[in-house]
Short mmCIF file of C-alpha atoms in Angstrom, two decimals:
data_model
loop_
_atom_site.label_atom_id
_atom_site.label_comp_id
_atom_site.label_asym_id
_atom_site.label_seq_id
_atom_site.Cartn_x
_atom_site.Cartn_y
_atom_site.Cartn_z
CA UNK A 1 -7.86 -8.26 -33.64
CA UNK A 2 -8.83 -4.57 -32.51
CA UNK A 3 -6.62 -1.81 -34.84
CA UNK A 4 -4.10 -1.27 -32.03
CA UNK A 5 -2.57 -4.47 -31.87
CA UNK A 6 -2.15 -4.71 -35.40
CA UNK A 7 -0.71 -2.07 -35.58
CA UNK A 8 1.85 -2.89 -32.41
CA UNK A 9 2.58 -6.35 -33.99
CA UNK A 10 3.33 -5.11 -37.39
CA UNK A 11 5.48 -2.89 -35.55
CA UNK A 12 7.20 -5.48 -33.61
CA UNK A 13 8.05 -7.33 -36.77
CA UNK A 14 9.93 -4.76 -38.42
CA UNK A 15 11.64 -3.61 -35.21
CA UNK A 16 12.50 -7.13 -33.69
CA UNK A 17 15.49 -7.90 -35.70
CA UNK A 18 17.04 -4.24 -35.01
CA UNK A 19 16.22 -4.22 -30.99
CA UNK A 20 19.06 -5.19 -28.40
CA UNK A 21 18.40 -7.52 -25.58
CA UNK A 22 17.00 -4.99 -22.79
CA UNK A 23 19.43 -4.74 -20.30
CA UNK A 24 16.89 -5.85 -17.13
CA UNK A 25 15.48 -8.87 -19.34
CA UNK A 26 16.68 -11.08 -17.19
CA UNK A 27 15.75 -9.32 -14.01
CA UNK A 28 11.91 -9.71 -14.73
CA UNK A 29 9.31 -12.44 -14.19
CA UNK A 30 8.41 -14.50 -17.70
CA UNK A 31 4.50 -13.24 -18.65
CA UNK A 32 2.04 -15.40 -16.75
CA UNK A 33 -1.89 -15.33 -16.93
CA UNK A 34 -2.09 -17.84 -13.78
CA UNK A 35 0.45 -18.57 -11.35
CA UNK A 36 1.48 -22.29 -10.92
CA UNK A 37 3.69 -23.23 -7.75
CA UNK A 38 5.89 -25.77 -8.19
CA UNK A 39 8.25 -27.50 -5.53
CA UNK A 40 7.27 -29.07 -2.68
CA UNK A 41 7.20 -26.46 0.40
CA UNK A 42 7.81 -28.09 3.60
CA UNK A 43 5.30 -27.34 6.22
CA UNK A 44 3.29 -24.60 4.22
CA UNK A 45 -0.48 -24.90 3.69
CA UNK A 46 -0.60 -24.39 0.13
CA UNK A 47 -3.91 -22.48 -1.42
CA UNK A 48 -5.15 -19.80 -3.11
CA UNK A 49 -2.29 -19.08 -5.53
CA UNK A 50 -2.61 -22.13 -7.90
CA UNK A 51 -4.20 -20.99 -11.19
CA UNK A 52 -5.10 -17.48 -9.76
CA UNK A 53 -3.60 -13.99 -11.86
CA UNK A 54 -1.99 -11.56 -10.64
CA UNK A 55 -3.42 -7.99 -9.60
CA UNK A 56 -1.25 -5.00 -9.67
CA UNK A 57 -1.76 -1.84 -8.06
CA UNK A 58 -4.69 -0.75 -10.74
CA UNK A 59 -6.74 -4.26 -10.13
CA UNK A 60 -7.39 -3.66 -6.36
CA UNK A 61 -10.51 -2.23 -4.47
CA UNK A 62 -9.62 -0.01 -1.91
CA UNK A 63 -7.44 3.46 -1.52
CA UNK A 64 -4.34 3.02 -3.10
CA UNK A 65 -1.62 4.14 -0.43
CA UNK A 66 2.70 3.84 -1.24
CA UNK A 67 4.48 2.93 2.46
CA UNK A 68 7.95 3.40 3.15
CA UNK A 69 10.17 1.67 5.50
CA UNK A 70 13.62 2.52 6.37
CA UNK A 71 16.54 1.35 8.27
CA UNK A 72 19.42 3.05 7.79
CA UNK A 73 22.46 0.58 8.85
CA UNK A 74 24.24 3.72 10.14
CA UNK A 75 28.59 2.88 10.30
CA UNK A 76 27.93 -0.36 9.15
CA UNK A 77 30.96 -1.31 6.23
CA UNK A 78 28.22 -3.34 4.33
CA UNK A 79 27.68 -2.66 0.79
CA UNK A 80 23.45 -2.61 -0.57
CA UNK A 81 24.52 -5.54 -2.62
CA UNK A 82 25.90 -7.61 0.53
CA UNK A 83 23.03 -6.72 2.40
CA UNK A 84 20.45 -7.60 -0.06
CA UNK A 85 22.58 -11.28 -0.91
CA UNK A 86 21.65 -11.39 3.22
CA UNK A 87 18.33 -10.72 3.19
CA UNK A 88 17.52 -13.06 0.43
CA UNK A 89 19.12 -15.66 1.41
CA UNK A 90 17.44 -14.80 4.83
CA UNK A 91 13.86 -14.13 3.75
CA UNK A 92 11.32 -16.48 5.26
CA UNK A 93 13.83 -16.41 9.07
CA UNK A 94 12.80 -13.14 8.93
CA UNK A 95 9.29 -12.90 9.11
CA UNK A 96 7.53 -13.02 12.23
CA UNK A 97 5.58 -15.84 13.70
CA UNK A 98 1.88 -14.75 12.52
CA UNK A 99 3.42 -14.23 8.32
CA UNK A 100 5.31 -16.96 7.27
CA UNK A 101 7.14 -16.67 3.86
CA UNK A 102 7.71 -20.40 2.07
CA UNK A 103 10.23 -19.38 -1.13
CA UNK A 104 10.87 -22.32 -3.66
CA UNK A 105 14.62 -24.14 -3.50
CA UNK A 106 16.14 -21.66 -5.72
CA UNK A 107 14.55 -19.21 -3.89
CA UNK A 108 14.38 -15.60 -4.75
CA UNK A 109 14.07 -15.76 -8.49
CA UNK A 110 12.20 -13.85 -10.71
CA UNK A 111 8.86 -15.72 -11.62
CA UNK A 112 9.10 -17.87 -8.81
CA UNK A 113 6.24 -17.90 -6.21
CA UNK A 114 6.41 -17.36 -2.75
CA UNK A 115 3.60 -19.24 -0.54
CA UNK A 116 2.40 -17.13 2.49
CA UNK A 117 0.57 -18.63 5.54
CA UNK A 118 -0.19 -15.73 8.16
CA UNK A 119 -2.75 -15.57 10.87
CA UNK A 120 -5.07 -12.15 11.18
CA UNK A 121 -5.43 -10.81 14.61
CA UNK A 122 -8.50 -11.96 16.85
CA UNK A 123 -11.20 -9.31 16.96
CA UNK A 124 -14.21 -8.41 18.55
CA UNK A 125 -14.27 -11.90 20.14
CA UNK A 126 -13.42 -14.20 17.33
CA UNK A 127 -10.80 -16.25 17.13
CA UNK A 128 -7.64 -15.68 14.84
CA UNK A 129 -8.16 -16.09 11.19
CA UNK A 130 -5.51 -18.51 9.31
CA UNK A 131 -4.72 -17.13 5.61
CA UNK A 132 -2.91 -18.77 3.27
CA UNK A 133 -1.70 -17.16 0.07
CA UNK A 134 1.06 -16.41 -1.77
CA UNK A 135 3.35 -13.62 -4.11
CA UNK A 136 5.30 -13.76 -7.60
CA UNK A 137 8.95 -12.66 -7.67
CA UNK A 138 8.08 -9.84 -10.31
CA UNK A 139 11.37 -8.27 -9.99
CA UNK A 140 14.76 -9.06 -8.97
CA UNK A 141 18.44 -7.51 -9.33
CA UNK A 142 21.24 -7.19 -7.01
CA UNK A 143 19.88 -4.59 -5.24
CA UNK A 144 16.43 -5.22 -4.89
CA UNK A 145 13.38 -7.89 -5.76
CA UNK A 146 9.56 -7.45 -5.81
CA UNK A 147 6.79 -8.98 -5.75
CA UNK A 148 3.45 -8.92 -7.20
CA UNK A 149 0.18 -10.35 -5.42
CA UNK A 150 -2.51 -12.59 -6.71
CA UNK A 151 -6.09 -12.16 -6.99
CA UNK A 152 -7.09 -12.85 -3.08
CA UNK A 153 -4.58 -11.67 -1.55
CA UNK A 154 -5.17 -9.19 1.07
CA UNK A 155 -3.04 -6.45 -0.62
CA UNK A 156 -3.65 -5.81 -4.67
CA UNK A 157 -0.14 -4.14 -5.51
CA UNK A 158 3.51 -4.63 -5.74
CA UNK A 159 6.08 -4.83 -2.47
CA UNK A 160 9.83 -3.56 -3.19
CA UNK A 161 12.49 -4.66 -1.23
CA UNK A 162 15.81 -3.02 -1.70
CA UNK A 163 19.12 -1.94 -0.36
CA UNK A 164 20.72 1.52 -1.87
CA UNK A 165 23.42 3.67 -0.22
CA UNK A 166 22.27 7.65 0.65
CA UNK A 167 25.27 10.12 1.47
CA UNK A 168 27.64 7.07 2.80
CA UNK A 169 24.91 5.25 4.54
CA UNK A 170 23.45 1.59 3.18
CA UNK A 171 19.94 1.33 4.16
CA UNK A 172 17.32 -0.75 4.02
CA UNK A 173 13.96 -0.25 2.20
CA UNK A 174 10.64 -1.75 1.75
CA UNK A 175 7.94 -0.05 -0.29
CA UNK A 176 4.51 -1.24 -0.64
CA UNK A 177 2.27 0.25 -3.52
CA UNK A 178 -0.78 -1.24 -2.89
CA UNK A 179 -4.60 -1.18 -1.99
CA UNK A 180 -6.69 -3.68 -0.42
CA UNK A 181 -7.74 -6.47 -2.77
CA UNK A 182 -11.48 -5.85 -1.97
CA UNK A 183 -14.58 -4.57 0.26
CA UNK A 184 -13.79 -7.19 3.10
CA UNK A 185 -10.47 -6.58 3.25
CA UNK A 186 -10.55 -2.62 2.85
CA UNK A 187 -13.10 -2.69 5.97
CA UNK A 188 -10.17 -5.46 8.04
CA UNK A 189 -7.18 -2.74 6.91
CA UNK A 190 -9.75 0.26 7.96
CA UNK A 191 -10.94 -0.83 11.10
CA UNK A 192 -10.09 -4.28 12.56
CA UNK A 193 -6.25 -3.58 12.42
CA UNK A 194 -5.39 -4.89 9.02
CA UNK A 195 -3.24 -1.73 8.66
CA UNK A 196 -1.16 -1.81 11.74
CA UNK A 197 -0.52 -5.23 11.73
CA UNK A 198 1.09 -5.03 7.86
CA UNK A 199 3.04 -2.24 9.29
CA UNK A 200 4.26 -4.47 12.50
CA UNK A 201 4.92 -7.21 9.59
CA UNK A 202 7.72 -4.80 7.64
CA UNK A 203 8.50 -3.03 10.93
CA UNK A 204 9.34 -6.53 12.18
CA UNK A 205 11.63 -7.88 9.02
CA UNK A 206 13.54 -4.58 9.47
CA UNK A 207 14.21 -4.94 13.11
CA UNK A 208 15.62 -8.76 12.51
CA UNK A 209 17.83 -6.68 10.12
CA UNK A 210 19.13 -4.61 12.58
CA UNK A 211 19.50 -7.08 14.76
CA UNK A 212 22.05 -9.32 12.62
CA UNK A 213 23.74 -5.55 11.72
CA UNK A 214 24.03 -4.82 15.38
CA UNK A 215 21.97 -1.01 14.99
CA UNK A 216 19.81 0.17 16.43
CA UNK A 217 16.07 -0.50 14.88
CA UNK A 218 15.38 3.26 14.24
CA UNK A 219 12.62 2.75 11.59
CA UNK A 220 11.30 5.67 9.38
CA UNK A 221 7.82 5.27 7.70
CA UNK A 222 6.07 7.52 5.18
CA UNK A 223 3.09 6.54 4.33
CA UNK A 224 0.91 8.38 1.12
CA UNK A 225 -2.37 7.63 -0.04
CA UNK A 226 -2.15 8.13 -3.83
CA UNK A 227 -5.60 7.19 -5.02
CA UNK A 228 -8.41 7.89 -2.52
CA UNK A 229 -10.88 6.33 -4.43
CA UNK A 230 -12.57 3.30 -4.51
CA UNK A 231 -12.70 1.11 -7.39
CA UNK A 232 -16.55 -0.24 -7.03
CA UNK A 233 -15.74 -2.01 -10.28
CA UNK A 234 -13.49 -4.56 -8.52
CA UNK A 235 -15.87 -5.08 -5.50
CA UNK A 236 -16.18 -8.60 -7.24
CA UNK A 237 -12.36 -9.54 -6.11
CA UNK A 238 -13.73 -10.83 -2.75
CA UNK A 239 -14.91 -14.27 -4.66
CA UNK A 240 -11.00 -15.00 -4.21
CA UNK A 241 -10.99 -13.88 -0.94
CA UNK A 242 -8.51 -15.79 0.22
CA UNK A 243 -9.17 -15.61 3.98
CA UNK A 244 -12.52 -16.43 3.62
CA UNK A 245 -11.55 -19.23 1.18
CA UNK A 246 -9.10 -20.60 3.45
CA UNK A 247 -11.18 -20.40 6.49
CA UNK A 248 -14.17 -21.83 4.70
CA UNK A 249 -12.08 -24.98 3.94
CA UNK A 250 -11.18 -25.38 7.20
CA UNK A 251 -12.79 -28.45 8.58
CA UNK A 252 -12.26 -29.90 5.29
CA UNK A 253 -8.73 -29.84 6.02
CA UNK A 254 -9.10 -31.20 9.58
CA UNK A 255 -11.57 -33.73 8.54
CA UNK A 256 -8.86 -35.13 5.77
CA UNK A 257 -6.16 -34.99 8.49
CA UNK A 258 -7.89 -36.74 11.19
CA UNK A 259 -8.97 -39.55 8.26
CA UNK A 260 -4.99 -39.76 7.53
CA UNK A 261 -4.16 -39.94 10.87
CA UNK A 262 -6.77 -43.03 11.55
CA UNK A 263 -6.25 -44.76 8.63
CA UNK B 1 21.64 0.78 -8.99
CA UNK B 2 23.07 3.80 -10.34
CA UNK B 3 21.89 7.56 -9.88
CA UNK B 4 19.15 9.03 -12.36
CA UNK B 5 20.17 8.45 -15.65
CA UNK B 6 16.83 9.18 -17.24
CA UNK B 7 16.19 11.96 -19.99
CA UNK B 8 12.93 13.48 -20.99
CA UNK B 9 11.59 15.82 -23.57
CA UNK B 10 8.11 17.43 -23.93
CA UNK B 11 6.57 18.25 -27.48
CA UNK B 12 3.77 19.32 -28.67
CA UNK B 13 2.03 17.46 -31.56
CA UNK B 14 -1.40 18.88 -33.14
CA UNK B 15 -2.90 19.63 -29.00
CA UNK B 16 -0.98 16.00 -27.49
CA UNK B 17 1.60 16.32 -25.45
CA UNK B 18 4.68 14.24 -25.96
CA UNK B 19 6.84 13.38 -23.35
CA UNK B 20 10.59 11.42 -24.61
CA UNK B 21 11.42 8.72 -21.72
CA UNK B 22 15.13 7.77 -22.31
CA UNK B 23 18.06 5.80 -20.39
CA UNK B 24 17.11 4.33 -17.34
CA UNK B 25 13.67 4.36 -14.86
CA UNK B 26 13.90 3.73 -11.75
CA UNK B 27 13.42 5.18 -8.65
CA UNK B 28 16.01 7.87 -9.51
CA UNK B 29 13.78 8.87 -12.28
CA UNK B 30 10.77 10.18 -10.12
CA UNK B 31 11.94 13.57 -10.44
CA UNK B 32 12.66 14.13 -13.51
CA UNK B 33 9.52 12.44 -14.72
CA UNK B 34 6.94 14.28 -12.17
CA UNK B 35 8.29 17.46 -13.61
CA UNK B 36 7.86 16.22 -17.58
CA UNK B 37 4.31 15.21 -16.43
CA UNK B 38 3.94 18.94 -15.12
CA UNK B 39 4.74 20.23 -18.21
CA UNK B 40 3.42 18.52 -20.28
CA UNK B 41 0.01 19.17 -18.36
CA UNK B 42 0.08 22.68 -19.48
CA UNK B 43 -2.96 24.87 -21.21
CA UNK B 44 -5.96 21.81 -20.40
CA UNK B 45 -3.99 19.12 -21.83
CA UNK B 46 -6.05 16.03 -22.27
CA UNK B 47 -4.13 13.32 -23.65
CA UNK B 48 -0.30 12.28 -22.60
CA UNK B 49 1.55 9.79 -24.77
CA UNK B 50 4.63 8.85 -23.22
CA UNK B 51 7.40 7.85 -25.92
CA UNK B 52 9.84 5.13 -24.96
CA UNK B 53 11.77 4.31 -28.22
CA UNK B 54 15.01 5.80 -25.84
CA UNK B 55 14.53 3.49 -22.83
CA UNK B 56 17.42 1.14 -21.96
CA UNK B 57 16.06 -0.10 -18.31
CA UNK B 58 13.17 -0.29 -16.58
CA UNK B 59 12.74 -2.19 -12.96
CA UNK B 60 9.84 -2.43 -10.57
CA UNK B 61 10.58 0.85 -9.08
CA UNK B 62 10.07 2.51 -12.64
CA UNK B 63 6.68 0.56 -13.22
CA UNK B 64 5.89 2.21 -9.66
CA UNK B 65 6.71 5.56 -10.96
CA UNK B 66 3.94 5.01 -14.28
CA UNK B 67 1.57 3.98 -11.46
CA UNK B 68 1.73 6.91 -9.54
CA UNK B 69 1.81 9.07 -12.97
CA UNK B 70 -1.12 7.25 -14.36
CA UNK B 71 -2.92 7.96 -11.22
CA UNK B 72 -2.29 11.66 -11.80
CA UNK B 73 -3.21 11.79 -15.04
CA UNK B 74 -6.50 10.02 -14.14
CA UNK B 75 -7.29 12.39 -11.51
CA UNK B 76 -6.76 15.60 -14.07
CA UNK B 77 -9.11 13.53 -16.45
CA UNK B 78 -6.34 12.81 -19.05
CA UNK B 79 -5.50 9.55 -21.01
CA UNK B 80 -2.14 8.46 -20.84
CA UNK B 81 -1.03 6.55 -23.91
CA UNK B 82 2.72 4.36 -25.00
CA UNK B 83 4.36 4.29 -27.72
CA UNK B 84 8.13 2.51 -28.59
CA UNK B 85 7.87 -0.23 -26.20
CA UNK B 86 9.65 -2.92 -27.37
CA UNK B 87 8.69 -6.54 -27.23
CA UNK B 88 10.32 -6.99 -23.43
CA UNK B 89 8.93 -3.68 -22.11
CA UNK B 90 5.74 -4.90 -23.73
CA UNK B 91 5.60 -8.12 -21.90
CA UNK B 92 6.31 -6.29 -18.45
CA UNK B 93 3.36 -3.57 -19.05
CA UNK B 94 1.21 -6.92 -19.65
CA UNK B 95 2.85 -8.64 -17.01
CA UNK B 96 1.81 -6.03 -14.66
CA UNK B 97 -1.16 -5.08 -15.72
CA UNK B 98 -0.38 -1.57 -16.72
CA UNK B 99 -1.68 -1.84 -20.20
CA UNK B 100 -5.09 -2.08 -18.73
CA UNK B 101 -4.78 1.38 -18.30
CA UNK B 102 -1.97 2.74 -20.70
CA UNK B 103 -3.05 2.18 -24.29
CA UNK B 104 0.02 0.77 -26.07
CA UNK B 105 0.93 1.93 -30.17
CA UNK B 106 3.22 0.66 -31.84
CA UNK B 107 4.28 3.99 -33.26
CA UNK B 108 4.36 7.65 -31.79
CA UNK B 109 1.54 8.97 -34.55
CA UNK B 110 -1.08 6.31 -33.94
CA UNK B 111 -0.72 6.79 -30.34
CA UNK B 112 -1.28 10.65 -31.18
CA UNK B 113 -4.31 9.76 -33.40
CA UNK B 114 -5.72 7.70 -30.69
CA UNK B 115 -5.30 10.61 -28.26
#
């Protein structure tokens, strides 16, 4: 045991009896090293989260960019706590068609995972890619939740979703802090649309938002890249590439259904 | 969520800065803690520790803000240390994979010594 940790454990020991419960314990996700998903999730294609970690906004390959969406739910007499008991409660009804969200039964709780099953756009000729993947519920409060992706994923990062109230007005938030998992996916969110469609995705939940409000869907986005650099270290992420891993197992897949369906 | 509610104080200990994180961060706190970062990057600095023995709340928007201030600090070519994390705040920095990156002490002058 390296110096450091001593040293932080020793530490610990002395302090643990004096520290107070932190006030956002509960709000946070237990420690995991690999995500387990528990709960049966009707209709969802369930890979590439099962015994994966998770990769934060340091893990990832690509440029490191923050995006912010906003809908402000102008003369709407909704507190950001009502709104965000909505949108939970709401969550996978308001995804569109190509990024379907699959919470557990409780739904969304901190440490519980959220399975994904999305479809990349057809380019260049091919056909549409399936992916299937999945988040942790890092973070969640009254106000807000996020979520934290797993090695594969498309995205390396954290997504905030949140409701606050600016000069009178509730509005609506989601914040991605994220870079692109690795090479492959850096070069789909670059060039092959990967970008725009994520921004369609949150574009998309915030317009079904509006909708149920009755506003009108006006949208602001700010989008900063706060790392330009590529991590080369991480190139190796794209072994979990979970498109390619879900893609690749494919006919497996069909070749088990077909069996099921025969036998 | 309430306003900011964070405080922060910059020292000076034998050529490390010091900056005191207390009350709450969030995303209220991005202010106040881009300017502590600022000063305490004065005169070449090289190594940050960032002292939380005064934090009472943290959420996902906070570990956002030590992102984007780790980032910083990176691209100025200075280390960015922790000290006074307790045993929760611990387990989130692990959780998230911060403390990758931030070297976490488990008191103010070994985090200095480190530096």
């Amino acid at each position: 045991m390296d110096e450091q940790m001593t040293e932080t454990m020793a530490d610990e020991t002395a302090n643990a009896a004096a520290l107070p419960v932190s006030r956002d314990a509960a709000n946070w996700a237990r420690p995991v090293e690999k995500l387990a998903v528990e709960g049966e999730r009707a209709g969802a294609l369930n890979l590439n989260v099962a015994g994966k970690g998770l990769t934060g906004p340091l893990q990832g390959f690509g440029a490191l960019w923050q995006k912010t969406y906003r809908l402000p739910l102008a003369a709407v007499d909704v507190s950001p706590a009502q709104v965000m008991a909505w949108w939970k409660g709401h969550l996978p009804e308001l995804m569109p068609d190509d990024s379907r969200f699959y919470p557990s039964m409780t739904g969304v709780q901190p440490g519980e995972v959220v399975l994904i099953n999305a479809t990349l756009p057809a380019m260049f000729g091919a056909p549409p890619m399936p992916v299937s993947t999945g988040v942790l519920i890092l973070y969640a409060d009254d106000e807000s939740f996020s979520v934290m992706t797993p090695e594969g994923h498309p995205e390396s990062g954290f997504n905030t979703f949140s409701a606050l109230e600016e000069e009178g007005v509730t509005l609506c938030q989601i914040q991605s802090l994220a870079r692109a998992n690795d090479p492959v996916y850096e070069f789909g969110f670059r060039y092959m649309g990967g970008g725009a469609q994520q921004e369609q995705i949150w574009r998309h939940v915030l317009g079904q938002i509006a909708q149920h409000y009755g506003v009108e869907p006006a949208i602001e986005v700010r989008k900063q890249c706060v790392d330009s650099r590529l991590q080369w270290a991480k190139a190796g992420n794209v072994w979990h590439n979970a498109v390619i891993r879900t893609t690749l197992t494919a006919p497996l897949r069909w070749t088990k259904r077909a069996l099921g369906r025969t036998s | 969520m309430s306003k900011a509610n964070i405080t922060t104080n910059v020292r000076r200990n034998n050529g490390v800065s010091i900056i005191d994180i207390g009350g709450e961060v969030n995303a209220y706190a991005e202010d106040a803690l881009a300017a502590a970062y600022s000063e305490a990057s004065q005169n070449g600095v090289k190594a940050i520790v960032l002292n939380f023995s005064g934090l009472e709340y943290m959420n996902s928007s906070g570990i956002g803000l030590l992102v984007t201030l780790l980032i910083r600090a990176q691209r100025n070519k200075q280390r960015l240390l922790a000290c006074g994390l307790n045993e929760h705040y611990q387990q989130i920095f692990a959780l998230t994979r911060l403390n990758e990156a931030i070297g976490i002490y488990g008191s103010e002058a070994a985090a200095a010594a480190a530096a």
